[in-house]
Coordinates of C-alpha atoms in Angstrom, one line a residue:
M1 CA -44.4 134.3 58.2
S2 CA -43.4 130.7 57.8
L3 CA -44.6 128.5 54.8
R4 CA -46.4 126.1 57.2
Y5 CA -48.3 129.0 58.8
L6 CA -49.3 130.3 55.4
V7 CA -50.7 126.9 54.3
F8 CA -52.6 126.7 57.6
L9 CA -54.2 130.1 56.9
L10 CA -55.2 129.1 53.3
L11 CA -56.9 125.9 54.6
V12 CA -58.8 127.8 57.2
W13 CA -59.8 130.4 54.7
N14 CA -61.0 127.8 52.2
P15 CA -62.6 124.9 54.0
Q16 CA -63.5 123.2 50.7
V17 CA -59.8 122.6 50.1
L18 CA -59.5 121.2 53.6
H19 CA -62.5 118.9 53.1
A20 CA -61.1 117.7 49.7
Q21 CA -57.8 116.8 51.3
S22 CA -59.4 115.0 54.2
A23 CA -61.8 113.1 51.9
A24 CA -58.9 111.7 49.8
Q25 CA -57.9 108.7 51.9
P26 CA -54.6 106.7 51.5
C27 CA -54.6 103.0 50.8
P28 CA -53.0 100.3 52.9
A29 CA -50.8 97.7 51.1
P30 CA -53.1 95.2 49.3
S31 CA -53.0 91.5 50.1
L32 CA -52.0 89.5 47.1
N33 CA -52.0 85.7 47.3
G34 CA -49.6 84.1 44.8
G35 CA -47.9 87.2 43.7
F36 CA -45.9 90.3 44.6
F37 CA -46.1 94.0 44.0
S38 CA -43.8 97.0 43.5
P39 CA -43.0 99.3 45.1
G40 CA -43.5 97.4 48.3
Q41 CA -44.5 99.7 51.2
S42 CA -47.1 99.7 54.0
A43 CA -49.3 102.6 52.7
Y44 CA -49.9 104.4 49.5
N45 CA -51.2 107.9 48.8
H46 CA -54.4 108.6 46.9
E47 CA -53.9 108.1 43.1
A48 CA -50.7 106.1 43.7
T49 CA -50.2 103.2 41.2
L50 CA -48.5 99.9 41.9
S51 CA -47.6 97.0 39.6
Y52 CA -47.8 93.4 40.5
A53 CA -46.9 90.0 39.0
C54 CA -47.9 86.4 39.9
H55 CA -45.9 83.3 40.7
D56 CA -45.6 80.3 38.3
G57 CA -48.9 78.8 37.4
L58 CA -50.8 82.0 38.1
K59 CA -51.5 85.2 36.2
P60 CA -53.1 88.6 36.9
A61 CA -56.8 88.9 36.6
G62 CA -56.5 91.0 33.5
K63 CA -54.7 91.1 30.2
G64 CA -50.9 90.6 30.1
W65 CA -48.5 88.9 32.5
W66 CA -48.3 91.8 34.9
G67 CA -51.1 93.9 36.3
T68 CA -51.6 97.5 37.7
S69 CA -53.9 98.9 40.3
R70 CA -54.5 102.5 41.5
C71 CA -55.4 103.8 45.0
Q72 CA -58.8 105.5 44.8
N73 CA -59.7 107.1 48.1
G74 CA -58.7 104.2 50.3
N75 CA -59.5 101.3 47.9
W76 CA -57.5 99.6 45.1
S77 CA -59.0 99.6 41.6
P78 CA -59.0 97.1 40.1
K79 CA -58.3 94.8 43.0
P80 CA -54.9 93.1 42.6
Q81 CA -55.6 89.4 42.1
C82 CA -53.7 86.3 40.9
I83 CA -55.8 83.6 39.2
D84 CA -55.0 80.2 37.6
E85 CA -53.1 80.7 34.4
K86 CA -55.7 78.4 32.7
A87 CA -58.6 80.7 33.8
C88 CA -60.1 83.4 31.4
V89 CA -60.7 87.0 31.9
P90 CA -64.1 88.6 30.9
L91 CA -64.8 89.1 27.2
T92 CA -66.0 92.3 25.5
I93 CA -68.7 91.4 23.0
P94 CA -69.6 94.3 20.7
N95 CA -73.4 94.6 20.5
G96 CA -73.8 91.7 22.9
N97 CA -73.8 90.7 26.6
Y98 CA -73.7 87.7 28.9
D99 CA -74.0 86.9 32.6
A100 CA -71.0 88.2 34.5
S101 CA -69.0 85.9 36.9
T102 CA -69.2 86.8 40.5
D103 CA -65.5 86.2 40.8
G104 CA -64.6 88.5 38.0
W105 CA -63.0 85.7 36.0
Y106 CA -63.9 82.3 34.5
G107 CA -62.3 78.9 35.2
E108 CA -61.1 76.2 32.9
R109 CA -64.0 74.7 30.8
D110 CA -66.4 77.4 31.9
R111 CA -68.9 78.4 29.2
I112 CA -70.8 81.6 28.5
W113 CA -73.9 82.2 26.5
V114 CA -73.9 85.5 24.6
R115 CA -77.2 87.4 24.0
C116 CA -77.1 89.9 21.0
D117 CA -78.7 93.3 21.4
E118 CA -81.9 94.2 19.6
G119 CA -81.4 94.4 15.9
Y120 CA -78.3 92.1 16.0
E121 CA -78.0 88.3 15.5
H122 CA -75.4 85.7 16.0
K123 CA -73.0 85.2 13.1
G124 CA -73.1 81.6 12.0
R125 CA -75.7 80.9 14.8
D126 CA -72.7 80.6 17.2
A127 CA -73.9 81.9 20.7
T128 CA -71.4 80.3 23.2
A129 CA -67.7 80.6 24.1
Q130 CA -65.7 78.3 26.3
C131 CA -62.6 78.9 28.4
I132 CA -59.8 76.5 27.4
N133 CA -56.3 76.7 28.7
G134 CA -56.7 80.5 29.5
A135 CA -58.2 81.5 26.2
W136 CA -61.8 81.7 24.9
S137 CA -62.7 79.4 22.0
S138 CA -65.0 80.4 19.2
V139 CA -65.9 83.9 20.5
P140 CA -69.5 84.7 19.2
I141 CA -70.0 87.7 17.0
C142 CA -73.1 89.9 17.0
E143 CA -73.8 91.4 13.6
K144 CA -76.6 93.5 12.3
S145 CA -79.6 91.5 11.3
T146 CA -80.8 91.7 7.7
E147 CA -84.3 92.4 9.1
S148 CA -83.1 95.4 11.1
C149 CA -83.1 99.1 10.0
G150 CA -80.5 101.8 10.3
D151 CA -81.0 105.5 11.0
P152 CA -84.6 106.5 10.5
P153 CA -85.2 109.2 7.8
K154 CA -84.6 112.8 8.7
I155 CA -87.8 114.7 8.0
P156 CA -87.8 118.5 7.6
H157 CA -89.5 120.3 10.6
A158 CA -89.9 117.1 12.5
V159 CA -88.2 115.3 15.5
I160 CA -88.4 111.8 16.8
I161 CA -89.9 111.7 20.3
G162 CA -89.6 109.1 23.1
K163 CA -86.5 107.4 21.8
G164 CA -82.8 108.1 22.1
Y165 CA -80.4 107.9 19.1
Q166 CA -79.1 104.5 18.1
E167 CA -77.5 103.1 14.9
V168 CA -79.6 99.9 14.6
F169 CA -83.3 99.2 15.2
A170 CA -84.7 95.7 15.4
V171 CA -87.5 94.6 13.0
N172 CA -90.9 95.8 14.0
S173 CA -89.4 98.8 15.9
Q174 CA -91.7 101.8 15.9
L175 CA -90.7 105.5 16.0
Q176 CA -92.9 108.5 16.4
Y177 CA -92.3 111.9 14.7
N178 CA -93.7 115.2 16.0
C179 CA -93.9 118.3 13.8
E180 CA -92.4 121.5 15.2
D181 CA -94.6 124.3 16.3
G182 CA -96.3 126.0 13.3
Y183 CA -96.2 122.8 11.2
S184 CA -98.6 119.9 11.1
A185 CA -98.8 116.5 9.4
E186 CA -101.8 115.1 7.7
G187 CA -104.1 114.0 10.5
P188 CA -102.5 114.3 14.0
D189 CA -99.2 116.1 14.5
T190 CA -97.5 112.8 15.6
K191 CA -97.0 109.9 13.1
T192 CA -95.4 106.5 13.5
I193 CA -93.0 104.7 11.2
I194 CA -92.2 100.9 11.5
C195 CA -89.1 98.9 10.6
I196 CA -90.2 96.1 8.2
S197 CA -87.7 93.8 6.5
G198 CA -84.8 96.2 6.8
N199 CA -86.7 99.3 5.6
W200 CA -88.7 102.0 7.3
T201 CA -92.2 102.7 6.3
E202 CA -93.0 106.2 4.9
G203 CA -92.7 109.1 7.3
P204 CA -94.9 112.1 7.6
T205 CA -94.7 115.4 5.8
C206 CA -94.8 118.4 8.0
K207 CA -96.4 121.4 6.3
I208 CA -96.7 124.9 7.7
T209 CA -100.1 125.6 9.3
Q210 CA -102.2 128.6 8.5
S211 CA -100.3 131.6 10.0
C212 CA -100.7 135.3 10.5
A213 CA -98.4 138.1 9.4
E214 CA -97.5 140.9 11.7
P215 CA -100.3 141.9 14.1
P216 CA -102.1 145.1 13.3
K217 CA -100.7 148.5 14.5
I218 CA -103.1 150.1 16.9
P219 CA -103.0 153.8 17.6
H220 CA -101.8 154.6 21.1
A221 CA -101.1 150.9 21.9
V222 CA -97.9 148.8 22.1
I223 CA -97.4 145.0 22.1
I224 CA -96.1 143.6 25.4
N225 CA -94.3 140.4 26.5
R226 CA -93.6 139.4 22.9
E227 CA -90.5 139.8 20.7
Y228 CA -90.8 140.9 17.1
Q229 CA -91.4 138.2 14.5
E230 CA -92.7 138.3 11.0
V231 CA -94.9 135.1 11.1
F232 CA -97.2 133.9 13.8
V233 CA -98.5 130.3 13.8
N234 CA -102.2 129.5 14.3
D235 CA -103.5 130.1 17.9
S236 CA -100.6 132.5 18.6
T237 CA -101.7 135.3 20.9
V238 CA -100.5 138.9 21.1
Q239 CA -101.2 141.3 24.0
Y240 CA -101.6 145.0 23.6
Q241 CA -101.4 147.7 26.2
C242 CA -102.6 151.3 25.8
E243 CA -100.1 154.1 26.3
D244 CA -100.3 156.4 29.3
G245 CA -103.4 158.6 29.1
Y246 CA -105.4 156.1 27.1
T247 CA -107.6 153.1 28.0
A248 CA -109.3 150.3 26.2
E249 CA -112.8 149.1 26.9
G250 CA -112.7 147.0 30.0
S251 CA -109.0 147.2 30.8
D252 CA -105.7 148.7 29.6
T253 CA -104.7 145.3 28.2
K254 CA -106.3 143.2 25.5
T255 CA -105.3 140.0 23.7
I256 CA -105.8 139.1 20.1
T257 CA -105.4 135.6 18.6
C258 CA -104.3 134.3 15.2
I259 CA -107.2 132.1 13.9
S260 CA -107.1 130.5 10.4
G261 CA -104.6 133.1 9.2
N262 CA -106.4 136.2 10.5
W263 CA -106.1 138.2 13.7
T264 CA -109.1 138.7 16.0
E265 CA -110.2 142.3 16.5
G266 CA -107.8 144.4 18.5
P267 CA -108.6 147.0 21.2
T268 CA -109.4 150.7 20.7
C269 CA -107.4 153.0 23.0
N270 CA -109.4 156.0 24.0
A271 CA -107.8 159.1 25.6
N272 CA -108.7 159.6 29.2
C273 CA -110.8 162.8 29.0
G274 CA -113.3 161.9 31.6
D275 CA -117.1 162.1 31.3
Y276 CA -118.6 163.1 28.0
P277 CA -119.4 166.8 27.6
S278 CA -123.0 167.5 28.5
V279 CA -125.1 169.1 25.7
P280 CA -128.6 170.1 26.9
N281 CA -131.3 168.7 24.6
G282 CA -128.7 166.6 22.8
D283 CA -127.2 163.1 23.1
V284 CA -124.1 161.1 22.1
V285 CA -125.1 158.8 19.3
Q286 CA -121.8 157.4 18.2
V287 CA -118.4 156.7 19.8
N288 CA -115.4 156.2 17.5
G289 CA -112.1 155.8 19.3
I290 CA -111.5 159.2 20.9
S291 CA -114.3 160.9 19.0
L292 CA -118.0 161.5 20.0
K293 CA -120.8 162.3 17.7
Y294 CA -123.8 164.4 19.0
R295 CA -127.3 164.7 17.8
C296 CA -130.0 167.1 19.0
N297 CA -133.3 166.0 20.3
E298 CA -136.5 166.5 18.2
L299 CA -137.5 170.2 17.8
Y300 CA -133.9 171.3 18.4
T301 CA -131.2 172.3 15.9
L302 CA -127.5 171.6 16.3
E303 CA -125.2 174.6 16.2
G304 CA -121.4 174.0 16.0
P305 CA -119.5 170.8 15.0
D306 CA -121.3 167.5 15.7
I307 CA -118.0 165.7 16.4
V308 CA -116.2 166.2 19.7
T309 CA -112.6 164.8 20.1
C310 CA -110.6 163.9 23.2
Q311 CA -107.3 165.8 22.9
S312 CA -103.9 164.5 24.0
N313 CA -103.9 167.0 26.9
G314 CA -106.9 165.2 28.3
T315 CA -109.6 167.7 27.4
W316 CA -112.5 167.6 25.0
T317 CA -112.9 170.0 22.1
E318 CA -115.7 172.5 22.3
P319 CA -119.1 170.6 22.2
P320 CA -122.0 171.8 20.1
S321 CA -125.2 173.4 21.4
C322 CA -128.8 172.4 20.7
K323 CA -130.9 175.5 19.9
A324 CA -134.7 175.4 20.1
A325 CA -136.2 175.1 16.7
F326 CA -139.9 175.4 17.5
C327 CA -142.6 177.7 18.7
V328 CA -145.1 177.1 21.5
I329 CA -148.7 178.1 21.8
D330 CA -149.8 178.0 25.4
P331 CA -153.6 178.3 25.8
A332 CA -153.1 180.0 29.2
Q333 CA -150.7 182.7 27.8
T334 CA -151.5 183.3 24.1
T335 CA -152.9 186.6 22.9
M336 CA -155.0 184.7 20.3
Y337 CA -158.3 184.7 22.3
D338 CA -160.3 183.5 19.4
I339 CA -158.8 180.1 19.1
K340 CA -160.0 176.8 20.6
L341 CA -156.9 175.0 22.2
S342 CA -157.0 172.6 25.2
A343 CA -153.3 171.8 25.5
V344 CA -149.9 173.3 24.7
E345 CA -149.2 173.1 21.0
Y346 CA -145.6 172.8 19.6
I347 CA -144.9 173.9 16.0
K348 CA -141.5 172.9 14.4
E349 CA -139.4 175.5 12.8
G350 CA -140.5 176.3 9.3
L351 CA -143.8 174.4 9.5
Q352 CA -147.3 175.7 9.8
K353 CA -150.5 174.4 11.4
F354 CA -154.1 175.3 11.3
I355 CA -155.6 176.1 14.8
P356 CA -159.4 176.0 15.1
C357 CA -161.1 179.2 15.9
I358 CA -164.2 179.7 18.1
W359 CA -166.3 180.2 14.9
I360 CA -167.4 177.2 13.1
D361 CA -165.3 176.2 10.0
R362 CA -162.8 178.9 10.7
T363 CA -159.1 178.4 11.5
R364 CA -155.9 180.4 12.0
R365 CA -152.9 179.4 9.9
V366 CA -149.9 179.8 12.2
Q367 CA -146.2 179.3 11.2
C368 CA -142.9 179.2 13.2
I369 CA -140.1 181.3 11.6
H370 CA -136.8 181.7 13.4
G371 CA -138.5 180.9 16.6
R372 CA -141.2 183.5 16.2
M373 CA -144.9 182.8 15.7
Y374 CA -146.8 184.4 12.7
S375 CA -150.5 184.0 12.2
S376 CA -153.3 184.8 9.8
A377 CA -156.8 185.9 10.8
C378 CA -159.6 183.3 11.4
C379 CA -160.7 182.3 7.9
T380 CA -162.5 179.4 6.2
S381 CA -160.5 176.7 4.5
Y382 CA -161.8 178.0 1.2
D383 CA -160.4 181.4 2.0
H384 CA -157.0 180.0 3.1
R385 CA -156.8 178.0 -0.1
Y386 CA -158.2 180.2 -2.9
I387 CA -158.8 183.8 -1.8
G388 CA -156.2 184.3 0.8
C389 CA -156.5 185.2 4.4
Q390 CA -155.3 188.5 6.0
S391 CA -152.1 188.1 7.9
E392 CA -151.9 189.5 11.4
G393 CA -148.1 189.2 11.4
R394 CA -146.1 188.2 14.4
I395 CA -148.0 187.3 17.5
Q396 CA -147.0 186.7 21.1
N397 CA -146.2 183.0 21.6

């Protein structure tokens, strides 16, 4: 394979190289009135440099008695030019500027007026320069004003906003500081300083705001979308997510916020055990995380533990039962035919009641013991209290 063919393949394979070569245009020989250049040829490659000199009475439009120019993609920079030897080339005024000539040079007796940058002033009040016999006379100097200020003070945990760095600031310049996140100045977070008679006014002090320590550790929950850190500034938020098999009230995710140095309340992650176990004649009276507390209805006694817990396998521990703790006297079914009773009567376990008999001023004393009804005979209240009344023992409820 020939070298020419290999170069062709590389250019085809990498069109960017081909484009770069085609974009770099050569330069034709420049026209130069009153001078000559070397090397003398009809065209020059991109980046080629030529030197030129001027005939008597003329000089290059730059410093020195000869000049140089470079081919930049079809154009010469700077353009080769011969000017009157009494003309002047542009000045460089540190910290100052003036109106540029459209020709790129200044003729004999031309004058320029220099403007100093902000914060600088003319030394000796000299603001003009004049071109005389190819040189500038009395070149103005821009020096720092005695009313100007230097670097503004560096304040811990603060940054200057809205202004780029510079070494000198004019009188009455204003700069604004902004405290970093987690810090605040007295009043607003932003404070202004002013340059007065060469000195800056006092800057702000950025103090740490009320912050929170590590967020609380919540059982069966993890913090998401937040890297570990020891201190959280005011209004910081942290988001929790319950682990698989557990849910928080509302949704699996809950956010807490740092307010005045304290975290708001976090979520409680409950295991997913489904519906609460049903306990006849009983109700859930308290929910604490993954635990339930039961209580039996009136006239019923709880048997077994009153706390039921959701286990990690998704099942509830054994619920309690509510056992009847009362006796019933039903007028339609009772064997006590000598009592007057219009409705069903309930007697709580361990308690006794006096049921009126069909005889005036006589009652039966009935008592519920272990779910069984015991009764006395029909006696007067005096007999019940002082003499005693014969017991008939257990009766049919």
